Amino acid sequence: LLTLCQLPVSVFPAAADPVTMAPGSLERETWCNEHMLHERLDIIEEKVIKTVEHLESEVKSLLNIISETTLNIPTIPGTPLIDVFDGQY
């Protein structure tokens, strides 16, 4: 798919002076830059969302492992129980 940003400059009418930019080319360049920026931001956003979902899954898995492990630790009668999720050591 060829977008407006990818069209060669020769497709657009050129001014008589080769140094002078074609009418509207500055606006087209600004639009192209914004369009490419939004595409890149969309890609970055998608990667961030996937990374967050992966990390959430990993944290849940680790919490389940910790929870199961603490349930299976044999306790000696009279030993105070420690809540590993409490944060106080």
mmCIF file of N, CA, C and O in Angstrom:
data_model
loop_
_atom_site.group_PDB
_atom_site.id
_atom_site.type_symbol
_atom_site.label_atom_id
_atom_site.label_comp_id
_atom_site.label_asym_id
_atom_site.label_seq_id
_atom_site.Cartn_x
_atom_site.Cartn_y
_atom_site.Cartn_z
ATOM 1 N N LEU A 1 0.856 -1.170 0.000
ATOM 2 C CA LEU A 1 0.000 0.000 0.000
ATOM 3 C C LEU A 1 0.901 1.230 0.000
ATOM 4 O O LEU A 1 1.745 1.397 0.868
ATOM 5 N N LEU A 2 0.715 2.087 -0.975
ATOM 6 C CA LEU A 2 1.529 3.293 -1.119
ATOM 7 C C LEU A 2 0.774 4.458 -0.522
ATOM 8 O O LEU A 2 -0.343 4.757 -0.928
ATOM 9 N N THR A 3 1.374 5.091 0.480
ATOM 10 C CA THR A 3 0.726 6.233 1.107
ATOM 11 C C THR A 3 1.221 7.514 0.469
ATOM 12 O O THR A 3 2.195 7.522 -0.285
ATOM 13 N N LEU A 4 0.563 8.605 0.782
ATOM 14 C CA LEU A 4 0.929 9.907 0.248
ATOM 15 C C LEU A 4 2.365 10.252 0.623
ATOM 16 O O LEU A 4 3.081 10.879 -0.143
ATOM 17 N N CYS A 5 2.814 9.810 1.782
ATOM 18 C CA CYS A 5 4.179 10.112 2.230
ATOM 19 C C CYS A 5 5.218 9.420 1.366
ATOM 20 O O CYS A 5 6.346 9.868 1.272
ATOM 21 N N GLN A 6 4.857 8.298 0.723
ATOM 22 C CA GLN A 6 5.826 7.518 -0.018
ATOM 23 C C GLN A 6 5.878 7.877 -1.495
ATOM 24 O O GLN A 6 6.711 7.358 -2.213
ATOM 25 N N LEU A 7 4.984 8.740 -1.968
ATOM 26 C CA LEU A 7 4.991 9.103 -3.377
ATOM 27 C C LEU A 7 6.228 9.902 -3.709
ATOM 28 O O LEU A 7 6.655 10.751 -2.938
ATOM 29 N N PRO A 8 6.824 9.651 -4.882
ATOM 30 C CA PRO A 8 8.003 10.421 -5.247
ATOM 31 C C PRO A 8 7.643 11.886 -5.463
ATOM 32 O O PRO A 8 6.534 12.212 -5.867
ATOM 33 N N VAL A 9 8.604 12.758 -5.233
ATOM 34 C CA VAL A 9 8.372 14.195 -5.348
ATOM 35 C C VAL A 9 7.986 14.565 -6.770
ATOM 36 O O VAL A 9 7.203 15.476 -6.987
ATOM 37 N N SER A 10 8.471 13.830 -7.779
ATOM 38 C CA SER A 10 8.184 14.163 -9.171
ATOM 39 C C SER A 10 6.704 14.041 -9.506
ATOM 40 O O SER A 10 6.251 14.592 -10.499
ATOM 41 N N VAL A 11 5.931 13.337 -8.721
ATOM 42 C CA VAL A 11 4.495 13.203 -8.962
ATOM 43 C C VAL A 11 3.792 14.530 -8.708
ATOM 44 O O VAL A 11 2.809 14.857 -9.350
ATOM 45 N N PHE A 12 4.310 15.314 -7.766
ATOM 46 C CA PHE A 12 3.696 16.581 -7.415
ATOM 47 C C PHE A 12 4.241 17.677 -8.320
ATOM 48 O O PHE A 12 5.406 17.652 -8.706
ATOM 49 N N PRO A 13 3.418 18.669 -8.657
ATOM 50 C CA PRO A 13 3.888 19.727 -9.552
ATOM 51 C C PRO A 13 5.048 20.498 -8.932
ATOM 52 O O PRO A 13 5.010 20.865 -7.772
ATOM 53 N N ALA A 14 6.081 20.714 -9.719
ATOM 54 C CA ALA A 14 7.261 21.430 -9.233
ATOM 55 C C ALA A 14 7.149 22.904 -9.591
ATOM 56 O O ALA A 14 6.545 23.273 -10.596
ATOM 57 N N ALA A 15 7.748 23.727 -8.792
ATOM 58 C CA ALA A 15 7.770 25.168 -9.061
ATOM 59 C C ALA A 15 8.782 25.438 -10.167
ATOM 60 O O ALA A 15 9.627 24.616 -10.484
ATOM 61 N N ALA A 16 8.719 26.607 -10.770
ATOM 62 C CA ALA A 16 9.643 26.977 -11.837
ATOM 63 C C ALA A 16 11.080 26.991 -11.330
ATOM 64 O O ALA A 16 11.994 26.576 -12.016
ATOM 65 N N ASP A 17 11.281 27.467 -10.129
ATOM 66 C CA ASP A 17 12.605 27.481 -9.515
ATOM 67 C C ASP A 17 12.806 26.140 -8.818
ATOM 68 O O ASP A 17 12.049 25.784 -7.926
ATOM 69 N N PRO A 18 13.840 25.353 -9.196
ATOM 70 C CA PRO A 18 14.014 24.023 -8.598
ATOM 71 C C PRO A 18 14.301 24.070 -7.105
ATOM 72 O O PRO A 18 14.084 23.092 -6.413
ATOM 73 N N VAL A 19 14.774 25.193 -6.580
ATOM 74 C CA VAL A 19 15.068 25.300 -5.157
ATOM 75 C C VAL A 19 13.801 25.529 -4.354
ATOM 76 O O VAL A 19 13.674 25.104 -3.222
ATOM 77 N N THR A 20 12.805 26.190 -4.962
ATOM 78 C CA THR A 20 11.559 26.491 -4.282
ATOM 79 C C THR A 20 10.750 25.212 -4.112
ATOM 80 O O THR A 20 10.656 24.403 -5.031
ATOM 81 N N MET A 21 10.173 25.060 -2.948
ATOM 82 C CA MET A 21 9.370 23.868 -2.673
ATOM 83 C C MET A 21 8.007 24.002 -3.336
ATOM 84 O O MET A 21 7.489 25.103 -3.503
ATOM 85 N N ALA A 22 7.439 22.883 -3.711
ATOM 86 C CA ALA A 22 6.114 22.870 -4.334
ATOM 87 C C ALA A 22 5.088 23.360 -3.329
ATOM 88 O O ALA A 22 5.225 23.138 -2.131
ATOM 89 N N PRO A 23 4.040 24.037 -3.797
ATOM 90 C CA PRO A 23 3.000 24.516 -2.881
ATOM 91 C C PRO A 23 2.402 23.355 -2.088
ATOM 92 O O PRO A 23 2.082 22.319 -2.653
ATOM 93 N N GLY A 24 2.280 23.559 -0.787
ATOM 94 C CA GLY A 24 1.679 22.533 0.063
ATOM 95 C C GLY A 24 2.645 21.452 0.497
ATOM 96 O O GLY A 24 2.288 20.576 1.265
ATOM 97 N N SER A 25 3.885 21.482 0.003
ATOM 98 C CA SER A 25 4.812 20.398 0.351
ATOM 99 C C SER A 25 5.209 20.439 1.819
ATOM 100 O O SER A 25 5.438 19.401 2.431
ATOM 101 N N LEU A 26 5.289 21.629 2.402
ATOM 102 C CA LEU A 26 5.627 21.735 3.824
ATOM 103 C C LEU A 26 4.517 21.116 4.672
ATOM 104 O O LEU A 26 4.780 20.372 5.605
ATOM 105 N N GLU A 27 3.271 21.414 4.300
ATOM 106 C CA GLU A 27 2.147 20.821 5.033
ATOM 107 C C GLU A 27 2.135 19.306 4.862
ATOM 108 O O GLU A 27 1.870 18.562 5.785
ATOM 109 N N ARG A 28 2.444 18.844 3.636
ATOM 110 C CA ARG A 28 2.463 17.402 3.366
ATOM 111 C C ARG A 28 3.576 16.746 4.185
ATOM 112 O O ARG A 28 3.387 15.694 4.764
ATOM 113 N N GLU A 29 4.751 17.395 4.258
ATOM 114 C CA GLU A 29 5.863 16.847 5.035
ATOM 115 C C GLU A 29 5.502 16.798 6.516
ATOM 116 O O GLU A 29 5.773 15.810 7.188
ATOM 117 N N THR A 30 4.864 17.844 7.031
ATOM 118 C CA THR A 30 4.442 17.866 8.433
ATOM 119 C C THR A 30 3.444 16.750 8.691
ATOM 120 O O THR A 30 3.540 16.033 9.683
ATOM 121 N N TRP A 31 2.479 16.588 7.765
ATOM 122 C CA TRP A 31 1.479 15.534 7.925
ATOM 123 C C TRP A 31 2.150 14.167 7.915
ATOM 124 O O TRP A 31 1.841 13.303 8.730
ATOM 125 N N CYS A 32 3.112 13.978 7.000
ATOM 126 C CA CYS A 32 3.812 12.690 6.898
ATOM 127 C C CYS A 32 4.584 12.403 8.190
ATOM 128 O O CYS A 32 4.574 11.283 8.681
ATOM 129 N N ASN A 33 5.263 13.432 8.711
ATOM 130 C CA ASN A 33 6.011 13.242 9.952
ATOM 131 C C ASN A 33 5.081 12.880 11.094
ATOM 132 O O ASN A 33 5.381 11.992 11.887
ATOM 133 N N GLU A 34 3.946 13.567 11.196
ATOM 134 C CA GLU A 34 2.976 13.260 12.251
ATOM 135 C C GLU A 34 2.410 11.860 12.068
ATOM 136 O O GLU A 34 2.243 11.117 13.030
ATOM 137 N N HIS A 35 2.117 11.503 10.823
ATOM 138 C CA HIS A 35 1.565 10.180 10.521
ATOM 139 C C HIS A 35 2.558 9.090 10.923
ATOM 140 O O HIS A 35 2.185 8.101 11.569
ATOM 141 N N MET A 36 3.839 9.265 10.567
ATOM 142 C CA MET A 36 4.856 8.277 10.915
ATOM 143 C C MET A 36 5.053 8.220 12.426
ATOM 144 O O MET A 36 5.236 7.144 12.989
ATOM 145 N N LEU A 37 4.993 9.368 13.093
ATOM 146 C CA LEU A 37 5.118 9.408 14.555
ATOM 147 C C LEU A 37 3.981 8.631 15.210
ATOM 148 O O LEU A 37 4.203 7.829 16.115
ATOM 149 N N HIS A 38 2.755 8.828 14.711
ATOM 150 C CA HIS A 38 1.604 8.109 15.280
ATOM 151 C C HIS A 38 1.728 6.608 15.038
ATOM 152 O O HIS A 38 1.373 5.810 15.912
ATOM 153 N N GLU A 39 2.236 6.218 13.869
ATOM 154 C CA GLU A 39 2.433 4.788 13.605
ATOM 155 C C GLU A 39 3.438 4.201 14.590
ATOM 156 O O GLU A 39 3.233 3.118 15.129
ATOM 157 N N ARG A 40 4.537 4.914 14.819
ATOM 158 C CA ARG A 40 5.552 4.439 15.757
ATOM 159 C C ARG A 40 4.993 4.364 17.175
ATOM 160 O O ARG A 40 5.255 3.423 17.909
ATOM 161 N N LEU A 41 4.220 5.389 17.569
ATOM 162 C CA LEU A 41 3.620 5.383 18.901
ATOM 163 C C LEU A 41 2.645 4.226 19.060
ATOM 164 O O LEU A 41 2.577 3.619 20.132
ATOM 165 N N ASP A 42 1.902 3.911 18.001
ATOM 166 C CA ASP A 42 0.980 2.769 18.056
ATOM 167 C C ASP A 42 1.748 1.469 18.268
ATOM 168 O O ASP A 42 1.332 0.602 19.051
ATOM 169 N N ILE A 43 2.882 1.323 17.586
ATOM 170 C CA ILE A 43 3.706 0.121 17.740
ATOM 171 C C ILE A 43 4.253 0.034 19.158
ATOM 172 O O ILE A 43 4.209 -1.021 19.801
ATOM 173 N N ILE A 44 4.750 1.156 19.666
ATOM 174 C CA ILE A 44 5.284 1.181 21.031
ATOM 175 C C ILE A 44 4.190 0.871 22.041
ATOM 176 O O ILE A 44 4.392 0.101 22.978
ATOM 177 N N GLU A 45 3.000 1.467 21.849
ATOM 178 C CA GLU A 45 1.879 1.216 22.761
ATOM 179 C C GLU A 45 1.520 -0.268 22.783
ATOM 180 O O GLU A 45 1.302 -0.853 23.843
ATOM 181 N N GLU A 46 1.481 -0.888 21.611
ATOM 182 C CA GLU A 46 1.153 -2.313 21.534
ATOM 183 C C GLU A 46 2.194 -3.154 22.271
ATOM 184 O O GLU A 46 1.848 -4.082 23.007
ATOM 185 N N LYS A 47 3.480 -2.802 22.116
ATOM 186 C CA LYS A 47 4.536 -3.550 22.805
ATOM 187 C C LYS A 47 4.447 -3.361 24.317
ATOM 188 O O LYS A 47 4.656 -4.306 25.075
ATOM 189 N N VAL A 48 4.132 -2.148 24.761
ATOM 190 C CA VAL A 48 4.001 -1.886 26.201
ATOM 191 C C VAL A 48 2.843 -2.692 26.779
ATOM 192 O O VAL A 48 2.970 -3.310 27.840
ATOM 193 N N ILE A 49 1.718 -2.706 26.084
ATOM 194 C CA ILE A 49 0.544 -3.454 26.555
ATOM 195 C C ILE A 49 0.876 -4.945 26.663
ATOM 196 O O ILE A 49 0.566 -5.592 27.668
ATOM 197 N N LYS A 50 1.530 -5.494 25.641
ATOM 198 C CA LYS A 50 1.894 -6.911 25.679
ATOM 199 C C LYS A 50 2.877 -7.200 26.808
ATOM 200 O O LYS A 50 2.778 -8.228 27.480
ATOM 201 N N THR A 51 3.827 -6.291 27.032
ATOM 202 C CA THR A 51 4.806 -6.475 28.107
ATOM 203 C C THR A 51 4.120 -6.445 29.465
ATOM 204 O O THR A 51 4.410 -7.280 30.334
ATOM 205 N N VAL A 52 3.206 -5.500 29.659
ATOM 206 C CA VAL A 52 2.479 -5.401 30.930
ATOM 207 C C VAL A 52 1.650 -6.663 31.161
ATOM 208 O O VAL A 52 1.646 -7.217 32.270
ATOM 209 N N GLU A 53 0.971 -7.141 30.120
ATOM 210 C CA GLU A 53 0.173 -8.363 30.267
ATOM 211 C C GLU A 53 1.072 -9.545 30.636
ATOM 212 O O GLU A 53 0.712 -10.361 31.488
ATOM 213 N N HIS A 54 2.231 -9.629 30.007
ATOM 214 C CA HIS A 54 3.168 -10.720 30.311
ATOM 215 C C HIS A 54 3.651 -10.619 31.759
ATOM 216 O O HIS A 54 3.705 -11.621 32.480
ATOM 217 N N LEU A 55 4.008 -9.412 32.178
ATOM 218 C CA LEU A 55 4.490 -9.229 33.555
ATOM 219 C C LEU A 55 3.397 -9.526 34.573
ATOM 220 O O LEU A 55 3.673 -10.116 35.621
ATOM 221 N N GLU A 56 2.152 -9.119 34.293
ATOM 222 C CA GLU A 56 1.043 -9.442 35.199
ATOM 223 C C GLU A 56 0.907 -10.954 35.346
ATOM 224 O O GLU A 56 0.714 -11.463 36.456
ATOM 225 N N SER A 57 1.011 -11.662 34.246
ATOM 226 C CA SER A 57 0.911 -13.120 34.276
ATOM 227 C C SER A 57 2.047 -13.730 35.102
ATOM 228 O O SER A 57 1.817 -14.640 35.903
ATOM 229 N N GLU A 58 3.252 -13.218 34.915
ATOM 230 C CA GLU A 58 4.408 -13.720 35.667
ATOM 231 C C GLU A 58 4.252 -13.453 37.159
ATOM 232 O O GLU A 58 4.551 -14.316 37.985
ATOM 233 N N VAL A 59 3.790 -12.260 37.526
ATOM 234 C CA VAL A 59 3.611 -11.917 38.940
ATOM 235 C C VAL A 59 2.550 -12.816 39.572
ATOM 236 O O VAL A 59 2.740 -13.329 40.680
ATOM 237 N N LYS A 60 1.435 -13.022 38.865
ATOM 238 C CA LYS A 60 0.387 -13.910 39.389
ATOM 239 C C LYS A 60 0.929 -15.316 39.599
ATOM 240 O O LYS A 60 0.654 -15.953 40.616
ATOM 241 N N SER A 61 1.714 -15.781 38.648
ATOM 242 C CA SER A 61 2.292 -17.114 38.754
ATOM 243 C C SER A 61 3.236 -17.201 39.956
ATOM 244 O O SER A 61 3.188 -18.165 40.733
ATOM 245 N N LEU A 62 4.088 -16.195 40.115
ATOM 246 C CA LEU A 62 5.012 -16.185 41.255
ATOM 247 C C LEU A 62 4.267 -16.107 42.585
ATOM 248 O O LEU A 62 4.640 -16.788 43.556
ATOM 249 N N LEU A 63 3.223 -15.296 42.655
ATOM 250 C CA LEU A 63 2.435 -15.200 43.889
ATOM 251 C C LEU A 63 1.760 -16.526 44.217
ATOM 252 O O LEU A 63 1.685 -16.919 45.392
ATOM 253 N N ASN A 64 1.281 -17.220 43.197
ATOM 254 C CA ASN A 64 0.674 -18.539 43.420
ATOM 255 C C ASN A 64 1.712 -19.528 43.948
ATOM 256 O O ASN A 64 1.426 -20.304 44.863
ATOM 257 N N ILE A 65 2.898 -19.490 43.373
ATOM 258 C CA ILE A 65 3.969 -20.395 43.830
ATOM 259 C C ILE A 65 4.333 -20.088 45.281
ATOM 260 O O ILE A 65 4.470 -21.003 46.105
ATOM 261 N N ILE A 66 4.470 -18.812 45.607
ATOM 262 C CA ILE A 66 4.804 -18.421 46.987
ATOM 263 C C ILE A 66 3.699 -18.851 47.933
ATOM 264 O O ILE A 66 3.954 -19.401 49.008
ATOM 265 N N SER A 67 2.452 -18.639 47.537
ATOM 266 C CA SER A 67 1.321 -18.999 48.383
ATOM 267 C C SER A 67 1.275 -20.511 48.625
ATOM 268 O O SER A 67 1.087 -20.959 49.754
ATOM 269 N N GLU A 68 1.453 -21.285 47.557
ATOM 270 C CA GLU A 68 1.444 -22.744 47.696
ATOM 271 C C GLU A 68 2.611 -23.225 48.551
ATOM 272 O O GLU A 68 2.470 -24.144 49.350
ATOM 273 N N THR A 69 3.761 -22.599 48.384
ATOM 274 C CA THR A 69 4.950 -22.989 49.136
ATOM 275 C C THR A 69 4.757 -22.720 50.621
ATOM 276 O O THR A 69 5.108 -23.559 51.467
ATOM 277 N N THR A 70 4.201 -21.563 50.943
ATOM 278 C CA THR A 70 4.026 -21.233 52.364
ATOM 279 C C THR A 70 2.971 -22.122 53.013
ATOM 280 O O THR A 70 3.054 -22.384 54.214
ATOM 281 N N LEU A 71 2.016 -22.599 52.248
ATOM 282 C CA LEU A 71 1.004 -23.498 52.813
ATOM 283 C C LEU A 71 1.586 -24.875 53.118
ATOM 284 O O LEU A 71 1.097 -25.581 53.995
ATOM 285 N N ASN A 72 2.619 -25.258 52.387
ATOM 286 C CA ASN A 72 3.199 -26.599 52.540
ATOM 287 C C ASN A 72 4.368 -26.644 53.514
ATOM 288 O O ASN A 72 4.952 -27.707 53.722
ATOM 289 N N ILE A 73 4.745 -25.523 54.106
ATOM 290 C CA ILE A 73 5.848 -25.510 55.067
ATOM 291 C C ILE A 73 5.345 -26.075 56.388
ATOM 292 O O ILE A 73 4.372 -25.580 56.954
ATOM 293 N N PRO A 74 6.005 -27.128 56.857
ATOM 294 C CA PRO A 74 5.565 -27.689 58.143
ATOM 295 C C PRO A 74 5.909 -26.718 59.273
ATOM 296 O O PRO A 74 6.977 -26.121 59.291
ATOM 297 N N THR A 75 4.973 -26.540 60.158
ATOM 298 C CA THR A 75 5.210 -25.635 61.289
ATOM 299 C C THR A 75 5.440 -26.453 62.559
ATOM 300 O O THR A 75 4.832 -27.500 62.769
ATOM 301 N N ILE A 76 6.326 -25.948 63.366
ATOM 302 C CA ILE A 76 6.610 -26.570 64.661
ATOM 303 C C ILE A 76 5.619 -25.969 65.649
ATOM 304 O O ILE A 76 5.414 -24.748 65.659
ATOM 305 N N PRO A 77 4.971 -26.799 66.450
ATOM 306 C CA PRO A 77 4.008 -26.265 67.410
ATOM 307 C C PRO A 77 4.642 -25.184 68.290
ATOM 308 O O PRO A 77 5.770 -25.304 68.746
ATOM 309 N N GLY A 78 3.943 -24.075 68.460
ATOM 310 C CA GLY A 78 4.423 -22.972 69.273
ATOM 311 C C GLY A 78 5.216 -21.936 68.487
ATOM 312 O O GLY A 78 5.559 -20.879 69.004
ATOM 313 N N THR A 79 5.520 -22.216 67.199
ATOM 314 C CA THR A 79 6.256 -21.256 66.373
ATOM 315 C C THR A 79 5.268 -20.224 65.834
ATOM 316 O O THR A 79 4.220 -20.595 65.299
ATOM 317 N N PRO A 80 5.582 -18.917 65.990
ATOM 318 C CA PRO A 80 4.660 -17.910 65.461
ATOM 319 C C PRO A 80 4.622 -17.963 63.932
ATOM 320 O O PRO A 80 5.631 -18.198 63.272
ATOM 321 N N LEU A 81 3.442 -17.793 63.386
ATOM 322 C CA LEU A 81 3.275 -17.792 61.934
ATOM 323 C C LEU A 81 3.706 -16.439 61.369
ATOM 324 O O LEU A 81 3.445 -15.389 61.959
ATOM 325 N N ILE A 82 4.366 -16.464 60.238
ATOM 326 C CA ILE A 82 4.825 -15.239 59.585
ATOM 327 C C ILE A 82 4.075 -15.092 58.263
ATOM 328 O O ILE A 82 4.040 -16.021 57.457
ATOM 329 N N ASP A 83 3.482 -13.935 58.075
ATOM 330 C CA ASP A 83 2.792 -13.645 56.814
ATOM 331 C C ASP A 83 3.814 -13.045 55.851
ATOM 332 O O ASP A 83 4.263 -11.919 56.028
ATOM 333 N N VAL A 84 4.179 -13.791 54.797
ATOM 334 C CA VAL A 84 5.203 -13.313 53.866
ATOM 335 C C VAL A 84 4.703 -12.131 53.040
ATOM 336 O O VAL A 84 5.484 -11.388 52.460
ATOM 337 N N PHE A 85 3.394 -11.924 52.969
ATOM 338 C CA PHE A 85 2.832 -10.818 52.196
ATOM 339 C C PHE A 85 2.651 -9.563 53.037
ATOM 340 O O PHE A 85 2.255 -8.525 52.541
ATOM 341 N N ASP A 86 2.945 -9.646 54.343
ATOM 342 C CA ASP A 86 2.732 -8.520 55.246
ATOM 343 C C ASP A 86 3.742 -7.394 55.017
ATOM 344 O O ASP A 86 3.430 -6.237 55.158
ATOM 345 N N GLY A 87 4.967 -7.730 54.663
ATOM 346 C CA GLY A 87 5.988 -6.720 54.422
ATOM 347 C C GLY A 87 6.779 -6.353 55.648
ATOM 348 O O GLY A 87 7.696 -5.556 55.586
ATOM 349 N N GLN A 88 6.413 -6.871 56.822
ATOM 350 C CA GLN A 88 7.155 -6.603 58.055
ATOM 351 C C GLN A 88 8.016 -7.822 58.348
ATOM 352 O O GLN A 88 7.543 -8.946 58.364
ATOM 353 N N TYR A 89 9.308 -7.568 58.630
ATOM 354 C CA TYR A 89 10.218 -8.696 58.871
ATOM 355 C C TYR A 89 10.790 -8.623 60.247
ATOM 356 O O TYR A 89 11.053 -7.667 60.823
#
